[in-house]
Short mmCIF file of C-alpha atoms in Angstrom, two decimals:
data_model
loop_
_atom_site.label_atom_id
_atom_site.label_comp_id
_atom_site.label_asym_id
_atom_site.label_seq_id
_atom_site.Cartn_x
_atom_site.Cartn_y
_atom_site.Cartn_z
CA UNK A 1 -30.21 -57.79 51.46
CA UNK A 2 -27.64 -58.51 53.92
CA UNK A 3 -24.90 -61.59 52.49
CA UNK A 4 -21.96 -62.29 54.73
CA UNK A 5 -19.40 -64.84 53.76
CA UNK A 6 -17.64 -67.68 55.66
CA UNK A 7 -15.00 -69.44 55.33
CA UNK A 8 -16.13 -72.18 58.48
CA UNK A 9 -17.43 -75.60 58.58
CA UNK A 10 -21.33 -75.38 57.25
CA UNK A 11 -22.17 -77.29 60.43
CA UNK A 12 -21.33 -73.49 62.35
CA UNK A 13 -22.47 -71.63 60.10
CA UNK A 14 -25.72 -70.04 62.33
CA UNK A 15 -29.27 -70.05 59.57
CA UNK A 16 -32.49 -71.68 59.77
CA UNK A 17 -31.73 -73.34 56.53
CA UNK A 18 -29.39 -75.41 55.65
CA UNK A 19 -28.66 -75.28 51.60
CA UNK A 20 -27.32 -77.81 49.50
CA UNK A 21 -27.19 -78.65 45.82
CA UNK A 22 -26.80 -81.94 45.18
CA UNK A 23 -25.48 -83.38 42.16
CA UNK A 24 -27.38 -85.64 38.92
CA UNK A 25 -27.65 -89.62 40.66
CA UNK A 26 -25.65 -88.38 43.56
CA UNK A 27 -25.58 -91.09 46.60
CA UNK A 28 -25.07 -89.45 49.85
CA UNK A 29 -22.03 -91.99 49.96
CA UNK A 30 -19.25 -89.51 50.41
CA UNK A 31 -18.45 -86.61 50.84
CA UNK A 32 -21.00 -83.87 52.50
CA UNK A 33 -23.32 -85.85 51.24
CA UNK A 34 -22.19 -88.94 53.81
CA UNK A 35 -21.34 -86.32 56.50
CA UNK A 36 -25.09 -84.59 56.40
CA UNK A 37 -26.69 -88.07 56.56
CA UNK A 38 -24.71 -89.11 59.41
CA UNK A 39 -25.33 -85.91 60.59
CA UNK A 40 -29.41 -86.56 60.56
CA UNK A 41 -29.78 -90.43 61.53
CA UNK A 42 -29.64 -91.96 57.70
CA UNK A 43 -32.86 -89.31 56.21
CA UNK A 44 -30.18 -87.90 53.91
CA UNK A 45 -30.15 -91.37 52.15
CA UNK A 46 -33.27 -92.22 52.44
CA UNK A 47 -34.53 -89.28 50.25
CA UNK A 48 -32.08 -89.91 47.79
CA UNK A 49 -32.89 -93.47 47.66
CA UNK A 50 -36.18 -93.55 47.74
CA UNK A 51 -35.86 -91.09 44.60
CA UNK A 52 -37.43 -88.81 45.85
CA UNK A 53 -34.84 -85.43 44.59
CA UNK A 54 -32.93 -86.96 41.74
CA UNK A 55 -30.39 -84.57 41.53
CA UNK A 56 -32.08 -82.81 38.36
CA UNK A 57 -31.72 -78.87 37.75
CA UNK A 58 -34.21 -76.81 40.04
CA UNK A 59 -35.60 -80.08 41.73
CA UNK A 60 -35.94 -79.73 45.96
CA UNK A 61 -36.12 -82.18 48.71
CA UNK A 62 -37.06 -79.49 52.04
CA UNK A 63 -36.32 -82.18 55.96
CA UNK A 64 -37.44 -80.83 58.79
CA UNK A 65 -34.01 -81.93 61.43
CA UNK A 66 -34.08 -83.15 65.25
CA UNK A 67 -31.74 -80.79 67.18
CA UNK A 68 -27.80 -81.82 66.78
CA UNK A 69 -25.64 -80.17 69.07
CA UNK A 70 -23.58 -80.95 65.38
CA UNK A 71 -25.57 -78.41 63.25
CA UNK A 72 -26.95 -75.36 64.34
CA UNK A 73 -29.20 -75.53 61.25
CA UNK A 74 -32.93 -77.36 61.72
CA UNK A 75 -33.78 -77.28 58.49
CA UNK A 76 -32.30 -78.86 55.64
CA UNK A 77 -32.73 -78.20 51.31
CA UNK A 78 -31.11 -80.08 48.68
CA UNK A 79 -31.56 -79.04 45.77
CA UNK A 80 -30.57 -80.75 42.52
CA UNK A 81 -27.71 -78.77 39.83
CA UNK A 82 -27.80 -81.59 37.31
CA UNK A 83 -24.91 -83.76 35.83
CA UNK A 84 -21.59 -82.88 37.78
CA UNK A 85 -19.84 -82.16 34.80
CA UNK A 86 -21.75 -79.62 33.48
CA UNK A 87 -22.09 -77.66 36.63
CA UNK A 88 -20.43 -74.06 36.15
CA UNK A 89 -20.24 -70.59 37.98
CA UNK A 90 -23.67 -69.43 35.95
CA UNK A 91 -25.74 -73.26 37.82
CA UNK A 92 -24.65 -71.67 41.00
CA UNK A 93 -26.48 -68.22 40.10
CA UNK A 94 -29.66 -70.84 39.33
CA UNK A 95 -28.76 -72.73 42.70
CA UNK A 96 -28.80 -69.51 44.79
CA UNK A 97 -32.31 -68.13 43.22
CA UNK A 98 -33.87 -71.33 43.54
CA UNK A 99 -32.65 -71.68 47.14
CA UNK A 100 -33.92 -67.94 48.16
CA UNK A 101 -37.22 -68.75 45.80
CA UNK A 102 -37.91 -71.64 48.09
CA UNK A 103 -36.73 -70.07 50.83
CA UNK A 104 -39.26 -67.19 50.62
CA UNK A 105 -42.16 -69.17 50.18
CA UNK A 106 -41.89 -70.78 53.27
CA UNK A 107 -41.85 -67.75 55.23
CA UNK A 108 -38.20 -68.46 55.70
CA UNK A 109 -36.26 -64.95 56.44
CA UNK A 110 -32.37 -66.76 55.97
CA UNK A 111 -30.35 -69.74 54.32
CA UNK A 112 -26.46 -70.65 54.23
CA UNK A 113 -25.66 -72.11 50.87
CA UNK A 114 -23.07 -74.02 50.29
CA UNK A 115 -22.51 -74.63 46.74
CA UNK A 116 -19.80 -77.07 46.53
CA UNK A 117 -18.46 -75.57 43.34
CA UNK A 118 -14.60 -75.47 43.39
CA UNK A 119 -13.55 -71.88 41.04
CA UNK A 120 -12.39 -68.15 41.74
CA UNK A 121 -13.59 -67.50 44.81
CA UNK A 122 -15.31 -63.72 43.65
CA UNK A 123 -16.52 -65.08 40.33
CA UNK A 124 -18.86 -67.91 42.45
CA UNK A 125 -19.41 -64.87 45.04
CA UNK A 126 -20.54 -61.99 42.77
CA UNK A 127 -23.07 -64.88 40.34
CA UNK A 128 -24.18 -66.52 43.78
CA UNK A 129 -25.33 -63.54 45.62
CA UNK A 130 -26.27 -62.17 41.53
CA UNK A 131 -28.88 -64.96 41.73
CA UNK A 132 -30.66 -64.81 44.53
CA UNK A 133 -31.15 -60.77 44.50
CA UNK A 134 -32.43 -61.26 40.61
CA UNK A 135 -34.51 -64.78 42.30
CA UNK A 136 -36.73 -61.88 44.27
CA UNK A 137 -38.33 -59.59 41.33
CA UNK A 138 -41.94 -60.08 40.96
CA UNK A 139 -44.57 -59.11 38.17
CA UNK A 140 -47.16 -57.23 41.14
CA UNK A 141 -46.26 -54.12 41.34
CA UNK A 142 -49.57 -52.84 41.08
CA UNK A 143 -51.36 -55.59 42.61
CA UNK A 144 -54.07 -54.49 45.97
CA UNK A 145 -54.10 -58.50 46.49
CA UNK A 146 -52.69 -61.65 46.08
CA UNK A 147 -49.16 -59.67 46.18
CA UNK A 148 -46.25 -61.30 47.08
CA UNK A 149 -45.71 -59.68 49.91
CA UNK A 150 -42.57 -62.26 52.46
CA UNK A 151 -39.15 -60.49 52.00
CA UNK A 152 -35.70 -62.51 52.89
CA UNK A 153 -33.43 -60.60 55.05
CA UNK A 154 -30.04 -62.15 53.77
CA UNK A 155 -28.03 -65.40 53.38
CA UNK A 156 -24.55 -66.64 53.98
CA UNK A 157 -22.64 -68.28 51.32
CA UNK A 158 -19.90 -71.30 52.78
CA UNK A 159 -16.89 -71.85 51.30
CA UNK A 160 -14.46 -73.58 53.09
CA UNK A 161 -11.25 -72.92 53.59
CA UNK A 162 -11.86 -70.15 51.15
CA UNK A 163 -10.79 -66.42 50.89
CA UNK A 164 -12.49 -64.25 53.31
CA UNK A 165 -11.67 -61.47 51.73
CA UNK A 166 -12.11 -62.23 47.81
CA UNK A 167 -15.59 -63.56 48.89
CA UNK A 168 -16.52 -60.46 49.94
CA UNK A 169 -15.86 -58.51 47.33
CA UNK A 170 -17.38 -60.79 44.94
CA UNK A 171 -20.52 -60.75 47.24
CA UNK A 172 -20.50 -56.56 46.79
CA UNK A 173 -20.10 -56.73 42.68
CA UNK A 174 -22.68 -58.90 42.56
CA UNK A 175 -25.34 -57.15 44.47
CA UNK A 176 -24.57 -53.85 43.08
CA UNK A 177 -25.29 -56.01 40.05
CA UNK A 178 -28.02 -57.64 40.50
CA UNK A 179 -29.80 -54.48 41.89
CA UNK A 180 -28.63 -52.79 38.76
CA UNK A 181 -30.60 -55.06 36.74
CA UNK A 182 -33.44 -54.99 39.01
CA UNK A 183 -33.88 -51.29 38.41
CA UNK A 184 -33.90 -52.07 34.15
CA UNK A 185 -36.38 -54.81 34.86
CA UNK A 186 -38.52 -52.64 36.95
CA UNK A 187 -38.87 -49.82 34.36
CA UNK A 188 -39.76 -52.72 31.75
CA UNK A 189 -42.27 -54.13 33.35
CA UNK A 190 -43.79 -50.14 34.29
CA UNK A 191 -46.89 -49.83 32.07
CA UNK A 192 -46.50 -46.74 29.38
CA UNK A 193 -48.87 -44.40 31.34
CA UNK A 194 -46.69 -45.26 33.87
CA UNK A 195 -43.19 -44.91 31.85
CA UNK A 196 -43.58 -41.83 29.54
CA UNK A 197 -40.48 -40.30 28.15
CA UNK A 198 -40.69 -37.39 30.65
CA UNK A 199 -41.00 -40.10 33.61
CA UNK A 200 -38.16 -41.93 32.10
CA UNK A 201 -36.02 -38.68 31.97
CA UNK A 202 -36.70 -37.91 35.74
CA UNK A 203 -35.95 -41.63 36.49
CA UNK A 204 -32.26 -41.38 34.74
CA UNK A 205 -31.49 -38.66 36.78
CA UNK A 206 -33.29 -39.28 39.82
CA UNK A 207 -30.42 -42.89 39.50
CA UNK A 208 -27.37 -39.88 38.67
CA UNK A 209 -27.18 -38.13 41.65
CA UNK A 210 -27.44 -41.43 43.33
CA UNK A 211 -24.72 -43.12 41.99
CA UNK A 212 -21.98 -39.90 40.75
CA UNK A 213 -23.09 -39.67 37.08
CA UNK A 214 -23.73 -36.83 35.32
CA UNK A 215 -26.76 -36.87 33.62
CA UNK A 216 -28.58 -34.19 30.47
CA UNK A 217 -31.70 -34.40 29.34
CA UNK A 218 -32.29 -32.84 25.58
CA UNK A 219 -35.42 -31.29 24.68
CA UNK A 220 -37.75 -32.06 21.41
CA UNK A 221 -36.41 -27.99 20.74
CA UNK A 222 -32.30 -29.45 21.54
CA UNK A 223 -32.86 -32.30 19.32
CA UNK A 224 -34.45 -29.80 16.81
CA UNK A 225 -31.05 -27.29 16.48
CA UNK A 226 -28.72 -30.41 16.49
CA UNK A 227 -30.59 -31.55 13.38
CA UNK A 228 -32.41 -35.41 14.73
CA UNK A 229 -34.82 -35.55 12.14
CA UNK A 230 -35.36 -38.80 12.74
CA UNK A 231 -35.04 -39.65 16.20
CA UNK A 232 -38.03 -36.39 16.86
CA UNK A 233 -40.02 -38.60 14.00
CA UNK A 234 -41.14 -41.00 15.45
CA UNK A 235 -42.49 -39.40 18.30
CA UNK A 236 -44.23 -36.53 16.78
CA UNK A 237 -47.41 -37.99 16.77
CA UNK A 238 -47.97 -38.35 20.44
CA UNK A 239 -49.05 -36.03 22.73
CA UNK A 240 -45.54 -36.70 25.35
CA UNK A 241 -42.47 -35.17 24.19
CA UNK A 242 -39.76 -36.96 23.69
CA UNK A 243 -36.48 -36.79 25.83
CA UNK A 244 -32.84 -37.80 24.55
CA UNK A 245 -31.17 -38.25 27.92
CA UNK A 246 -27.50 -38.26 27.63
CA UNK A 247 -25.51 -40.46 31.15
CA UNK A 248 -21.83 -40.02 31.63
CA UNK A 249 -19.26 -41.60 33.99
CA UNK A 250 -16.16 -40.26 33.91
CA UNK A 251 -13.33 -41.97 36.35
CA UNK A 252 -11.19 -40.43 38.73
CA UNK A 253 -8.74 -43.08 37.96
CA UNK A 254 -8.15 -43.15 34.74
CA UNK A 255 -5.00 -43.83 32.55
CA UNK A 256 -3.90 -41.46 30.53
CA UNK A 257 -2.50 -43.89 27.93
CA UNK A 258 -6.30 -45.07 27.49
CA UNK A 259 -7.94 -42.82 24.99
CA UNK A 260 -11.32 -45.32 24.91
CA UNK A 261 -15.03 -43.41 25.31
CA UNK A 262 -17.16 -46.58 25.27
CA UNK A 263 -21.20 -45.20 24.21
CA UNK A 264 -23.39 -47.51 25.44
CA UNK A 265 -26.78 -46.51 23.32
CA UNK A 266 -30.60 -47.68 24.11
CA UNK A 267 -33.89 -47.80 22.48
CA UNK A 268 -36.00 -45.76 24.39
CA UNK A 269 -40.19 -46.45 23.13
CA UNK A 270 -41.92 -46.36 25.65
CA UNK A 271 -44.99 -47.59 23.77
CA UNK A 272 -45.00 -49.15 20.65
CA UNK A 273 -48.07 -48.68 18.54
CA UNK A 274 -46.67 -48.48 15.85
CA UNK A 275 -47.91 -45.42 14.54
CA UNK A 276 -49.29 -45.02 11.05
CA UNK A 277 -48.83 -48.43 9.85
CA UNK A 278 -50.48 -49.86 13.33
CA UNK A 279 -49.52 -53.01 15.36
CA UNK A 280 -52.41 -55.35 15.56
CA UNK A 281 -54.39 -55.30 19.30
CA UNK A 282 -53.03 -58.78 20.15
CA UNK A 283 -50.34 -58.94 22.41
CA UNK A 284 -49.91 -54.76 21.48
CA UNK A 285 -49.66 -54.49 25.46
CA UNK A 286 -46.56 -56.14 25.21
CA UNK A 287 -45.00 -53.46 23.89
CA UNK A 288 -44.30 -51.41 27.24
CA UNK A 289 -40.54 -53.16 27.01
CA UNK A 290 -39.98 -51.78 24.34
CA UNK A 291 -37.68 -49.36 25.89
CA UNK A 292 -35.90 -51.80 27.56
CA UNK A 293 -32.83 -51.22 25.99
CA UNK A 294 -32.92 -47.99 27.31
CA UNK A 295 -32.97 -49.18 30.52
CA UNK A 296 -30.45 -51.14 29.99
CA UNK A 297 -28.14 -48.53 29.32
CA UNK A 298 -28.93 -47.14 32.71
CA UNK A 299 -28.58 -50.07 34.78
CA UNK A 300 -24.93 -50.52 33.09
CA UNK A 301 -24.46 -46.92 33.55
CA UNK A 302 -25.67 -47.16 36.91
CA UNK A 303 -23.43 -51.08 37.89
CA UNK A 304 -20.36 -49.11 36.52
CA UNK A 305 -20.90 -46.03 38.33
CA UNK A 306 -20.71 -47.56 41.58
CA UNK A 307 -17.77 -50.22 40.14
CA UNK A 308 -15.74 -47.44 39.07
CA UNK A 309 -13.55 -48.75 36.52
CA UNK A 310 -11.46 -46.27 35.06
CA UNK A 311 -12.15 -45.79 31.35
CA UNK A 312 -15.00 -43.28 31.06
CA UNK A 313 -18.62 -44.47 29.65
CA UNK A 314 -21.73 -42.52 27.71
CA UNK A 315 -25.24 -43.40 27.83
CA UNK A 316 -27.47 -42.23 25.31
CA UNK A 317 -30.99 -43.33 25.62
CA UNK A 318 -33.57 -42.02 22.62
CA UNK A 319 -37.19 -41.33 24.77
CA UNK A 320 -40.19 -41.36 22.93
CA UNK A 321 -43.92 -42.85 22.28
CA UNK A 322 -44.54 -44.04 18.85
CA UNK A 323 -48.78 -42.83 18.78
CA UNK A 324 -50.55 -41.99 15.45
CA UNK A 325 -52.47 -38.39 14.81
CA UNK A 326 -52.96 -35.54 13.07
CA UNK A 327 -49.38 -34.93 13.28
CA UNK A 328 -47.74 -38.08 12.90
CA UNK A 329 -45.57 -38.70 10.63
CA UNK A 330 -46.46 -40.85 7.77
CA UNK A 331 -45.17 -44.10 5.40
CA UNK A 332 -43.36 -41.98 2.47
CA UNK A 333 -42.21 -39.14 4.69
CA UNK A 334 -38.56 -38.07 4.18
CA UNK A 335 -36.91 -37.06 7.15
CA UNK A 336 -32.94 -35.88 7.20
CA UNK A 337 -31.15 -37.24 10.78
CA UNK A 338 -27.90 -35.02 12.66
CA UNK A 339 -26.01 -36.88 10.53
CA UNK A 340 -27.49 -35.15 6.93
CA UNK A 341 -28.46 -38.29 5.70
CA UNK A 342 -31.84 -38.41 4.51
CA UNK A 343 -33.92 -40.93 4.98
CA UNK A 344 -37.87 -42.76 3.24
CA UNK A 345 -39.92 -43.81 6.02
CA UNK A 346 -41.58 -46.87 4.40
CA UNK A 347 -42.81 -48.33 7.69
CA UNK A 348 -43.67 -46.38 11.17
CA UNK A 349 -43.46 -49.22 12.27
CA UNK A 350 -39.84 -49.87 12.32
CA UNK A 351 -39.00 -46.31 14.47
CA UNK A 352 -36.67 -48.12 16.93
CA UNK A 353 -33.44 -47.81 14.09
CA UNK A 354 -35.23 -44.16 13.77
CA UNK A 355 -34.32 -43.50 17.26
CA UNK A 356 -30.82 -45.28 17.21
CA UNK A 357 -29.61 -43.58 13.88
CA UNK A 358 -29.70 -40.03 15.88
CA UNK A 359 -28.30 -41.40 19.26
CA UNK A 360 -25.76 -43.41 17.60
CA UNK A 361 -24.53 -39.91 14.92
CA UNK A 362 -24.42 -38.16 18.62
CA UNK A 363 -22.34 -40.88 19.62
CA UNK A 364 -19.80 -40.91 17.00
CA UNK A 365 -19.83 -37.31 17.49
CA UNK A 366 -18.88 -36.80 21.10
CA UNK A 367 -15.85 -38.59 20.46
CA UNK A 368 -16.58 -42.53 21.21
CA UNK A 369 -14.24 -44.98 20.25
CA UNK A 370 -16.52 -47.90 20.60
CA UNK A 371 -20.29 -47.79 20.52
CA UNK A 372 -22.73 -50.85 21.24
CA UNK A 373 -26.30 -50.20 20.52
CA UNK A 374 -29.07 -52.48 22.06
CA UNK A 375 -32.86 -52.63 21.28
CA UNK A 376 -35.52 -54.72 20.82
CA UNK A 377 -35.30 -54.55 17.89
CA UNK A 378 -37.28 -56.95 15.73
CA UNK A 379 -39.38 -60.16 15.34
CA UNK A 380 -37.49 -61.61 13.20
CA UNK A 381 -34.84 -62.14 15.62
CA UNK A 382 -37.52 -64.33 18.05
CA UNK A 383 -37.90 -66.86 15.13
CA UNK A 384 -34.57 -67.33 13.91
CA UNK A 385 -32.97 -66.82 17.77
CA UNK A 386 -35.33 -67.73 20.08
CA UNK A 387 -35.22 -67.07 23.58
CA UNK A 388 -31.79 -68.53 24.19
CA UNK A 389 -29.10 -66.11 22.01
CA UNK A 390 -29.16 -62.84 21.82
CA UNK A 391 -27.97 -61.64 18.08
CA UNK A 392 -24.50 -59.64 17.53
CA UNK A 393 -24.06 -58.11 14.55
CA UNK A 394 -21.23 -55.44 13.66
CA UNK A 395 -18.89 -53.65 11.47
CA UNK A 396 -15.89 -54.66 13.81
CA UNK A 397 -14.84 -58.18 14.66
CA UNK A 398 -12.39 -57.53 16.89
CA UNK A 399 -15.36 -55.16 19.01
CA UNK A 400 -17.77 -58.10 17.96
CA UNK A 401 -15.54 -60.85 19.89
CA UNK A 402 -14.90 -58.81 22.16
CA UNK A 403 -18.32 -58.38 23.42
CA UNK A 404 -19.30 -62.47 22.89
CA UNK A 405 -16.58 -63.17 25.02
CA UNK A 406 -17.66 -61.13 27.43
CA UNK A 407 -21.09 -62.18 26.98
CA UNK A 408 -19.29 -65.92 27.65
CA UNK A 409 -17.92 -65.01 30.66
CA UNK A 410 -21.57 -63.78 32.76
CA UNK A 411 -23.61 -66.52 31.24
CA UNK A 412 -24.72 -64.50 28.39
CA UNK A 413 -25.26 -66.04 24.84
CA UNK A 414 -24.66 -63.67 21.86
CA UNK A 415 -24.59 -65.37 17.95
CA UNK A 416 -23.17 -63.25 14.77
CA UNK A 417 -25.31 -62.62 12.00
CA UNK A 418 -23.84 -61.56 9.24
CA UNK A 419 -22.86 -57.83 7.69
CA UNK A 420 -22.00 -58.41 4.66
CA UNK A 421 -22.45 -55.29 1.67
CA UNK A 422 -25.16 -56.87 -0.16
CA UNK A 423 -27.79 -56.25 3.01
CA UNK A 424 -26.75 -52.86 2.46
CA UNK A 425 -28.29 -52.93 -0.88
CA UNK A 426 -31.59 -54.00 0.15
CA UNK A 427 -32.26 -50.35 2.85
CA UNK A 428 -31.29 -48.10 -0.64
CA UNK A 429 -34.06 -45.58 -1.70
CA UNK A 430 -34.68 -44.48 -5.08
CA UNK A 431 -36.00 -41.47 -3.37
CA UNK A 432 -33.56 -40.60 -0.15
CA UNK A 433 -30.18 -41.65 0.81
CA UNK A 434 -31.75 -44.99 2.86
CA UNK A 435 -34.89 -46.51 3.55
CA UNK A 436 -36.01 -48.19 7.03
CA UNK A 437 -37.08 -51.03 5.46
CA UNK A 438 -36.19 -53.96 3.28
CA UNK A 439 -37.67 -55.87 0.09
CA UNK A 440 -40.27 -58.23 1.44
CA UNK A 441 -39.24 -59.97 4.72
CA UNK A 442 -35.68 -60.54 3.74
CA UNK A 443 -33.04 -60.59 6.86
CA UNK A 444 -35.63 -58.19 9.15
CA UNK A 445 -32.68 -58.41 12.09
CA UNK A 446 -29.77 -57.59 9.03
CA UNK A 447 -31.64 -55.02 7.97
CA UNK A 448 -32.14 -53.15 10.67
CA UNK A 449 -28.47 -53.26 11.77
CA UNK A 450 -27.29 -52.06 8.80
CA UNK A 451 -29.83 -49.75 8.96
CA UNK A 452 -28.19 -48.08 12.47
CA UNK A 453 -24.41 -49.18 11.01
CA UNK A 454 -25.48 -46.07 8.66
CA UNK A 455 -25.19 -43.58 11.43
CA UNK A 456 -21.43 -45.31 12.57
CA UNK A 457 -18.90 -43.29 11.08
CA UNK A 458 -15.74 -45.25 11.31
CA UNK A 459 -16.43 -45.58 14.89
CA UNK A 460 -16.13 -49.29 16.14
CA UNK A 461 -19.84 -50.64 16.51
CA UNK A 462 -21.88 -53.37 17.50
CA UNK A 463 -26.09 -53.95 17.65
CA UNK A 464 -27.32 -55.85 20.05
CA UNK A 465 -30.97 -56.80 18.97
CA UNK A 466 -32.38 -58.69 22.68
CA UNK A 467 -36.09 -58.95 21.73
CA UNK A 468 -36.00 -61.76 22.33
CA UNK A 469 -33.79 -62.37 25.29
CA UNK A 470 -35.66 -59.46 26.90
CA UNK A 471 -38.34 -60.85 28.76
CA UNK A 472 -39.36 -64.70 29.84
CA UNK A 473 -42.32 -66.10 28.87
CA UNK A 474 -42.45 -68.46 31.56
CA UNK A 475 -41.41 -68.96 35.73
CA UNK A 476 -38.18 -71.17 36.81
CA UNK A 477 -37.19 -72.38 39.79
CA UNK A 478 -34.92 -69.54 39.90
CA UNK A 479 -36.80 -66.52 38.73
CA UNK A 480 -39.92 -65.09 37.96
CA UNK A 481 -41.78 -64.41 33.60
CA UNK A 482 -41.40 -61.31 32.73
CA UNK A 483 -38.29 -58.21 32.32
CA UNK A 484 -34.99 -60.72 32.39
CA UNK A 485 -32.43 -57.60 32.79
CA UNK A 486 -30.30 -58.92 29.47
CA UNK A 487 -26.60 -57.32 28.68
CA UNK A 488 -26.29 -55.72 31.84
CA UNK A 489 -23.48 -58.06 33.13
CA UNK A 490 -21.77 -58.86 29.35
CA UNK A 491 -21.88 -54.97 29.31
CA UNK A 492 -20.31 -54.72 33.05
CA UNK A 493 -17.67 -56.58 32.73
CA UNK A 494 -17.04 -55.65 29.03
CA UNK A 495 -16.53 -51.82 30.32
CA UNK A 496 -14.07 -53.64 33.73
CA UNK A 497 -12.00 -55.56 31.11
CA UNK A 498 -11.33 -52.27 29.18
CA UNK A 499 -10.37 -50.55 32.57
CA UNK A 500 -8.29 -53.44 33.38
CA UNK A 501 -6.14 -53.79 29.75
#
């Protein structure tokens, strides 16, 4: 998408459609709306006074305009953005997304956007670019008819008298982040037969080559030599070989005083039947998205490579397919992870924590100073937090707070759950060091995190359970239903803030 910056008057921007934000219950009696009303011969006031547009979130009014030598656009799209007091930078992203989807629906190739937000120009531009690009993602990749073929060539962000250099910087950053999020969303939408672990590894290698990352793929024999019995147990019942994917970002501008190594670790279960502890058939098709934690790592690493922070980052994706057959791990089996801990596998459908155990242990062994893992780990988190907040837990409060605050800056919400020592009692096994599920249905999300924490050692560690936020069940005016790309913005911001500090 070609995205331009303009610091001139909205009247001069050369696009067929001018998009303007309208606040809830706002009248055309001042500012830009009054100016537009004068330019259009009272049409704007007529629409607002007639309550065709009340300014509620996502409302639109589309107006064809008579030729006017003082206004280059021949159409006007008014988009409601809600209460002015609640209007923030994130709402600019929703505004841009709503505008892009609306214009595409009318086969309009480009538009000019007037966000009417007074804030940091780089931030506003970044969020506007991200919102527009994310809005155009659709689920119809494999349709042969009724497929959305229309496209948007680009848009112009209009911030009158703004800093054009800062705006352009934000637009470039926003495009990198949005393209990386859509990369992840495409992975999450892939059916299991199109994205087995080997294909996920191939896509990681291809992406790494394009953006300058180092990529190493450990085969099952390599993992066996490293003692990754926990990881290997999950794919034992599948015809598809498991792959342990390692991405490395090494900055050219690393500061000698900065000894950080941030590790991003993701669950990459390309399809999850539950194994011998077989899931119910209803809605099992959704388990193609069980690799979203790994996909999130890939998307975040792509953006990091292009944005070039000064902190090295290690990305690890534990990719496997969880299937039942004669070789599959059985409930009651004992496996040994690479850090030597023995695990009683009581439920083969609690497999995400098994692959993350070795992945987190590997990151710690590689010298990571900070680890954050992410996974569509538990159904319990959906019951607790729905699709609004991502659960976060960790062993280092400062690191957890850093992630939460990074999310707030990027408009992503995290809710911390406790991880007291009593929860670790729930995963004690009478015949092994630990077991992979707790007692009954108590604290399911917390128990899953407690299990993974056993493999982080002394490293600062946090866990994101994205099971409720990685997929949107419904569409909005500014986005389609389907994979969300959650946490990528937060992780990129997190790394950059550590780089700047």
